[in-house]
CSV table of C-alpha atoms in Angstrom, one decimal:
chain,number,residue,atom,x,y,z
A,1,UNK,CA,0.0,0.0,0.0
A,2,UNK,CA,2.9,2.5,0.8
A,3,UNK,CA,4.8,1.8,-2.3
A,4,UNK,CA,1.2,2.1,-4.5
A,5,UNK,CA,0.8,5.8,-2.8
A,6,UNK,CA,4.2,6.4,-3.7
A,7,UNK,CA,4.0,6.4,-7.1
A,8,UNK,CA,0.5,8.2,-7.5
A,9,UNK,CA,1.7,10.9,-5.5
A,10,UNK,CA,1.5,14.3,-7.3
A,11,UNK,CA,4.8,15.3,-6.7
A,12,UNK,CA,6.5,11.8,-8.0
A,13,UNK,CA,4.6,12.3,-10.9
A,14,UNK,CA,5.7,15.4,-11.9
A,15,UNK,CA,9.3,14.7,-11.3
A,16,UNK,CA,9.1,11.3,-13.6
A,17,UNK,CA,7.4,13.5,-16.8
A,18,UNK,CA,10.1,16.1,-16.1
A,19,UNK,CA,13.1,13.4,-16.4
A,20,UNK,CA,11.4,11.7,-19.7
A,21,UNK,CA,10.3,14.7,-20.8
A,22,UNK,CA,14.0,16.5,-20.2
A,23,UNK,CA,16.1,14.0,-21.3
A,24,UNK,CA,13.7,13.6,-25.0
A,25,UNK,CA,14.7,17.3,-25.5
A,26,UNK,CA,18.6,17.1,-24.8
A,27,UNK,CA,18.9,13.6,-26.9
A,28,UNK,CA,17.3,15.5,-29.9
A,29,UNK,CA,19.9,17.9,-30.2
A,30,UNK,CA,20.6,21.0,-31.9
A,31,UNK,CA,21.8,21.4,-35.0
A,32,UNK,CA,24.3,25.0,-36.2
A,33,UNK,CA,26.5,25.9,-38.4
A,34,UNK,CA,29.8,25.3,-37.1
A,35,UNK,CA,31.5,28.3,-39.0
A,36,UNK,CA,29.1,30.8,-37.6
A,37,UNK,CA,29.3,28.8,-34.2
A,38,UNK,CA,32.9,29.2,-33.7
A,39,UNK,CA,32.6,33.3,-34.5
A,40,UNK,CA,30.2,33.5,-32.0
A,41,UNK,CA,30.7,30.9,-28.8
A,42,UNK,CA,34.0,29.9,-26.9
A,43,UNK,CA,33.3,26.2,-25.7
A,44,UNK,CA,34.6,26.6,-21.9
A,45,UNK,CA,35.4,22.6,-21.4
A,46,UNK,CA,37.0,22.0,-25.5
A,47,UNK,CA,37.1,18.8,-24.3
A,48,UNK,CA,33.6,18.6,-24.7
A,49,UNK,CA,33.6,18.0,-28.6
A,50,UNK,CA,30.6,18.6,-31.1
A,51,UNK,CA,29.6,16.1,-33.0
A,52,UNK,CA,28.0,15.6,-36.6
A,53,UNK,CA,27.3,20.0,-35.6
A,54,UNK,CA,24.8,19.2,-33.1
A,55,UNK,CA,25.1,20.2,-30.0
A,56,UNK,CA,23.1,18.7,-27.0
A,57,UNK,CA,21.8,20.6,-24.6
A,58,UNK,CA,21.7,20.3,-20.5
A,59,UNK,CA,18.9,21.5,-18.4
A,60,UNK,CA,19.5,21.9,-14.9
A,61,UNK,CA,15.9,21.0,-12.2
A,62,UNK,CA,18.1,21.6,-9.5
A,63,UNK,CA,16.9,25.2,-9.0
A,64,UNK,CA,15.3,26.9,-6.4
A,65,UNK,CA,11.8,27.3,-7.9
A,66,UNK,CA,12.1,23.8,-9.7
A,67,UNK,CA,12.5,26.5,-13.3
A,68,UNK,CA,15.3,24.2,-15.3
A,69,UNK,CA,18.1,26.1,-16.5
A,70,UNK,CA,19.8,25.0,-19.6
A,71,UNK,CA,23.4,25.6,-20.8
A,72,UNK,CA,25.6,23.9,-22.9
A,73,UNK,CA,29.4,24.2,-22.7
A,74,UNK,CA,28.8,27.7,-21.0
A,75,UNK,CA,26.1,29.3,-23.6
A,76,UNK,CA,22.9,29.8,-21.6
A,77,UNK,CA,19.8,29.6,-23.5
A,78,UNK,CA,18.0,32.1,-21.8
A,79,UNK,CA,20.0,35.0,-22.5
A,80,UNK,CA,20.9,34.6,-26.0
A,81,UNK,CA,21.9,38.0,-27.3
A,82,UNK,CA,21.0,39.6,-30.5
A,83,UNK,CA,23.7,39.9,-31.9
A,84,UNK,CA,23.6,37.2,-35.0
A,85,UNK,CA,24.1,34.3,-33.0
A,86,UNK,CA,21.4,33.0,-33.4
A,87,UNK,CA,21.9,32.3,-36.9
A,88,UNK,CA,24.2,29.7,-35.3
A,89,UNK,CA,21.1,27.3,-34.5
A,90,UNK,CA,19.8,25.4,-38.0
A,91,UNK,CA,17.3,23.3,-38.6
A,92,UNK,CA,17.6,19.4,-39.0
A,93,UNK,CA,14.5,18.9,-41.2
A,94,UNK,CA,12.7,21.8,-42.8
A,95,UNK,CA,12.2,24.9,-40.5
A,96,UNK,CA,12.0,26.0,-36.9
A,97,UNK,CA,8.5,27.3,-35.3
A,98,UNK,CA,8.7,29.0,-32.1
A,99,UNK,CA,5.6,29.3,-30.0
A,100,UNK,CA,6.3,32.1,-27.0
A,101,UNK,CA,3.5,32.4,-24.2
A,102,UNK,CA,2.1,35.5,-23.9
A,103,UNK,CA,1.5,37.5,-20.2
A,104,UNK,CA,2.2,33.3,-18.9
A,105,UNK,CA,2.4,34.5,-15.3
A,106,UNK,CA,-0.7,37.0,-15.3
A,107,UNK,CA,-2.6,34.4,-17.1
A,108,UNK,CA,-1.7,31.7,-14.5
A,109,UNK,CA,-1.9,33.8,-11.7
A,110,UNK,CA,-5.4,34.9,-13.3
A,111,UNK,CA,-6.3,31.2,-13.6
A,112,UNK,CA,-5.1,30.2,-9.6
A,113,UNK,CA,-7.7,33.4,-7.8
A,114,UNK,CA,-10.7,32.8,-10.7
A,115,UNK,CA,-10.5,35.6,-12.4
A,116,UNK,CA,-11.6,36.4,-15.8
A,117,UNK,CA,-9.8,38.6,-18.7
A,118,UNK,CA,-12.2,37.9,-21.3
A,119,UNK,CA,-10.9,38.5,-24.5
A,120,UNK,CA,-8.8,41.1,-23.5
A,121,UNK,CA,-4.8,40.2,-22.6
A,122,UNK,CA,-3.6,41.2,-19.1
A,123,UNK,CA,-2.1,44.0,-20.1
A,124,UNK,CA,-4.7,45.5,-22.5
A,125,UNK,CA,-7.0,45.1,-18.8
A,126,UNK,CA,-4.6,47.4,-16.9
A,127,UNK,CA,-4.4,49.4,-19.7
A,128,UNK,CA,-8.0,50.4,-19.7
A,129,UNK,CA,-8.7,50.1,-16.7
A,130,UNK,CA,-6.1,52.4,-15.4
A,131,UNK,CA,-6.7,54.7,-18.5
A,132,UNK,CA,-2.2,54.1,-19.0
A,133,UNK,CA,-0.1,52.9,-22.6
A,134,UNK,CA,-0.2,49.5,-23.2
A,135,UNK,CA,3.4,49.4,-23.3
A,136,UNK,CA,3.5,50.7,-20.0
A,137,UNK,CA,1.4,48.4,-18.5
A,138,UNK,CA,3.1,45.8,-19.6
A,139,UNK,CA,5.8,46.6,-17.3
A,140,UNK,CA,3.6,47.6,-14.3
A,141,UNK,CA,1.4,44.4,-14.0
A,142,UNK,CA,4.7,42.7,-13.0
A,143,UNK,CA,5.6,45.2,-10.5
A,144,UNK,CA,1.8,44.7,-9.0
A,145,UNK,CA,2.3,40.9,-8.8
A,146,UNK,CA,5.6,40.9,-7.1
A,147,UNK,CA,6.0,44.5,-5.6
A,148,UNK,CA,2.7,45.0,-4.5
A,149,UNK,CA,0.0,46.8,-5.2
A,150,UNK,CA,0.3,50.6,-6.0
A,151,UNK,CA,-2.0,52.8,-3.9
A,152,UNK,CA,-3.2,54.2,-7.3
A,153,UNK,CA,-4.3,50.5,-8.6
A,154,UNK,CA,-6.1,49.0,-5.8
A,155,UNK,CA,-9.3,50.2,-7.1
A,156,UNK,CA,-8.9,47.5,-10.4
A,157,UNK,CA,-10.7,44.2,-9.5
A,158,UNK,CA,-7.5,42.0,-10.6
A,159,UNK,CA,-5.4,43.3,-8.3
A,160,UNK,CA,-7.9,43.7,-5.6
A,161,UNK,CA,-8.7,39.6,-6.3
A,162,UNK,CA,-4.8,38.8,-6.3
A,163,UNK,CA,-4.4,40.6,-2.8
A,164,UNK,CA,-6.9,38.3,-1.3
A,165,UNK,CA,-4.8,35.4,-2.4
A,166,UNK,CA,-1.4,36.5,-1.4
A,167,UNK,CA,-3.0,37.4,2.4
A,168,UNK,CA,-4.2,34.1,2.1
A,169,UNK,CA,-1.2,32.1,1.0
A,170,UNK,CA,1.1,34.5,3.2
A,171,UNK,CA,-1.1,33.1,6.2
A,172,UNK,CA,-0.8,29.9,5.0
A,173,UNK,CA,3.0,30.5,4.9
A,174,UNK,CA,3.6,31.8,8.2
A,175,UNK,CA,1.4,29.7,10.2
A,176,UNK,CA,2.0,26.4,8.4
A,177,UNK,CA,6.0,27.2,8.2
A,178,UNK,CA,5.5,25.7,4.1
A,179,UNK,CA,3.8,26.2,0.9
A,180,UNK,CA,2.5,23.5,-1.7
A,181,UNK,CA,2.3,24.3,-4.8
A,182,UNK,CA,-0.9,23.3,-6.5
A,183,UNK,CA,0.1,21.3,-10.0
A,184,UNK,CA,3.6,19.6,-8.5
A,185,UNK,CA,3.4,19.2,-5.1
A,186,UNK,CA,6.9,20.7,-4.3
A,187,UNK,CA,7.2,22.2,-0.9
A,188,UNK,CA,8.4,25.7,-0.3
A,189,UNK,CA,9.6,25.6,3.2
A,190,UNK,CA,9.6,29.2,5.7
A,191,UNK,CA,12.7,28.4,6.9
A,192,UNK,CA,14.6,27.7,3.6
A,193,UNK,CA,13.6,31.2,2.1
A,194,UNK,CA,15.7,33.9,2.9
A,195,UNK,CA,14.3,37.4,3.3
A,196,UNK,CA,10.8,36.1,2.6
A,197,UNK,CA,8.0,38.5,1.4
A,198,UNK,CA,4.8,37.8,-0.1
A,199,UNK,CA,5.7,38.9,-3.6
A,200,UNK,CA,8.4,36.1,-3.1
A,201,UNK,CA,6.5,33.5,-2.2
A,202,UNK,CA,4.2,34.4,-5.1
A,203,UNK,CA,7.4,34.9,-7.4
A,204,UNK,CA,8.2,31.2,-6.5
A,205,UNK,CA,4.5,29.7,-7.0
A,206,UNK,CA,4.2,31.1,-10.5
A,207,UNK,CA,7.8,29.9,-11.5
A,208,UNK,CA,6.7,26.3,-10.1
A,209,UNK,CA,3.3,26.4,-12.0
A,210,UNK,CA,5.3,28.0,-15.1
A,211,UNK,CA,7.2,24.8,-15.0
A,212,UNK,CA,4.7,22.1,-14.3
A,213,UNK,CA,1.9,23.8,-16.6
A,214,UNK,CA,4.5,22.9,-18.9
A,215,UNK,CA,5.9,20.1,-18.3
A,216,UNK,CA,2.1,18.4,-18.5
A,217,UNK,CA,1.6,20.0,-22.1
A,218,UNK,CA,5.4,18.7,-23.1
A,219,UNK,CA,3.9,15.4,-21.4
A,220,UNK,CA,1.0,15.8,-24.4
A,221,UNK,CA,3.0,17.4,-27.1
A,222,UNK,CA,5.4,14.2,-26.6
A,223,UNK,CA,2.6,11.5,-27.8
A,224,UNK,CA,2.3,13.3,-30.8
A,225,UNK,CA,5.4,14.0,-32.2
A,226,UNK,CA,7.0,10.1,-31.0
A,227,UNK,CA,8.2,8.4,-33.9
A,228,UNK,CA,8.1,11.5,-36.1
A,229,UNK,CA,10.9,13.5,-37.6
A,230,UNK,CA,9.4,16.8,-36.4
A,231,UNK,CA,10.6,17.3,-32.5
A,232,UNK,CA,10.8,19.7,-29.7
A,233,UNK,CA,14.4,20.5,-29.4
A,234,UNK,CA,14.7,23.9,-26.7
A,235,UNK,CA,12.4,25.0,-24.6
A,236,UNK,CA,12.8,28.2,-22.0
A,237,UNK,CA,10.2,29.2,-19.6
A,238,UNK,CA,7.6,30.6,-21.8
A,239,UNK,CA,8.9,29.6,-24.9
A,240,UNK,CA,9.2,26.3,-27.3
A,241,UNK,CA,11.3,25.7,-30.2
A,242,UNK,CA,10.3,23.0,-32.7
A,243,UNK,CA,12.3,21.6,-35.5
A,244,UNK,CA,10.1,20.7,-38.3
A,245,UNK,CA,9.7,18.2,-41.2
A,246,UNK,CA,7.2,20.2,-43.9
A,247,UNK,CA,5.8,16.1,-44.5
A,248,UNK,CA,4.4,16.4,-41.0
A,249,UNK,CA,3.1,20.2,-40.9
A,250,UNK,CA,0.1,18.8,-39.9
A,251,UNK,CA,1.4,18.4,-36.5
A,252,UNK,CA,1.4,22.2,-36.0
A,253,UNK,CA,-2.1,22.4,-35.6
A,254,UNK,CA,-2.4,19.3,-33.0
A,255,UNK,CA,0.4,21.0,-31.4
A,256,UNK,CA,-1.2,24.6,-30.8
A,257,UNK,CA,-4.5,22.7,-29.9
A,258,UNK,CA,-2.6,21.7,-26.4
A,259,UNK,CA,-1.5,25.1,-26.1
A,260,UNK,CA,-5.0,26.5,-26.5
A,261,UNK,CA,-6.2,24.1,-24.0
C-alpha cells in the first residue's frame, strides 16, 4: 500500500514526466553551423567536442523554484543576445517554429484566484482600466504581482482579487512554516527562504506552475510527435522551439490545440 501511494503521489509524478520529458529534448539535439558557431561561442570545457554539428543541450531542475536552466558548454539559453548568434542554430529537417507564451504568469496567476480577462490580454485590462499605454502596463502588472499593489491601482478588480490570495497564502505560509504548490506538489519551506516576502513566495509559485503547466503539455506534445521527424528541441520558460519536417506540418495544428487548452 505505501509503495502504490508512492508512485501516485502528485509530486512523484511530476518529477518522472520532467526526467522523460527533459532528457527527450537534450537527446534530440541542436543542430548549427559550425562556421558561424565558432565566431560566436567559446566552448569553456574543449574537451567537450561537437559532434555531426549538433550540440546537446543540458537543463538543470536543481533550482530553487524547480524552473530548469539550460546551458551547454557555458552558452545559456536564456540570454541569448542579438547579436547574430542566433543564426548559429539550424534546422535538421525543414524549418524552426517558435511558439512564445504570452503574459504566462498574469494568465496563471489569473487562472489560480478565478478571475476572468475575457478577451482582453492582461495587459490591455490594466491598460484600460487604469486609463495608462499599453506598453506601460506591460511593465507595471509585474511590478503589482511581485512589488505590491500601487496605492493608485487598488481600485482594479484584478489586483484587488490577487491581494486576497497572497493574504491568504502569506497566512498559510507563516502559520504552516510551508507552501505546496498546486500542480507539483513541491514544498516551499519558511525556513529555507531567505528574506521572505509575499511577492516572493508568489514569485516562486508562479515559477513552479510555469514549469509544471508545462511540463504536462510537453507530457502531451510528446505523444504526438513520438516516432516522427518533427521534435521539440529547446524549450525556455515561456517559450518552445520545434524543429520541423514540412511532411508532418500537420502536426502544428495538433500542437497549438494543447496550447489553447
Amino acid at each position: 500500500d505505501k509503495v502504490k501511494k508512492y508512485c501516485v503521489d502528485k509530486e512523484t509524478q511530476f518529477l518522472n514526466r520532467r526526467s522523460v520529458i527533459f532528457s527527450v529534448i537534450e537527446s534530440n539535439g541542436i543542430k548549427i553551423d559550425k562556421d558561424i558557431f565558432d565566431n560566436h561561442f567559446k566552448p569553456v570545457d574543449k574537451d567537450r567536442s561537437i559532434q555531426d554539428d549538433i550540440i546537446y543541450t543540458s537543463y538543470n531542475f536543481y533550482t530553487t523554484t524547480g524552473r530548469p536552466s539550460n546551458r551547454f558548454n557555458g552558452i545559456n539559453f536564456a540570454a541569448l543576445k542579438k547579436d547574430g548568434s542566433r543564426k548559429v542554430f539550424i534546422p535538421k529537417n525543414d524549418y524552426f517554429v517558435e511558439y512564445d507564451l504570452t503574459a504566462y504568469h498574469p494568465i496563471l496567476l489569473s487562472k489560480i484566484i478565478g478571475f476572468d480577462f475575457n478577451e482582453e490580454t492582461p495587459y490591455g485590462y490594466l491598460a484600460r482600466e487604469a486609463g495608462i499605454p499599453l506598453k506601460e502596463a506591460k511593465v507595471e502588472f509585474i511590478k503589482q504581482m511581485y512589488g505590491g499593489v500601487f496605492e493608485k491601482y487598488t481600485h482594479i478588480e484584478f489586483f484587488k482579487q490577487m491581494q486576497i490570495y497572497l493574504n491568504s497564502i502569506w497566512e498559510e505560509f507563516q502559520t504552516k512554516g510551508k507552501f505546496i504548490c498546486p500542480e507539483s506538489g513541491t514544498i516551499f519551506y519558511k525556513d529555507k527562504m531567505e528574506e521572505a516576502t509575499p511577492g516572493k513566495l508568489l514569485s516562486y509559485i508562479i515559477q513552479n506552475l510555469e514549469t509544471s503547466h508545462n511540463i504536462n503539455m510537453m507530457w502531451d506534445m510528446m505523444k504526438i510527435l513520438r516516432g516522427k521527424n518533427t521534435q521539440l528541441i529547446l524549450y525556455v520558460y515561456d517559450s518552445f522551439l520545434f524543429d520541423i519536417d514540412k511532411k508532418e506540418e500537420k502536426l502544428i495544428k495538433e500542437i497549438e490545440t494543447i496550447f489553447m487548452k
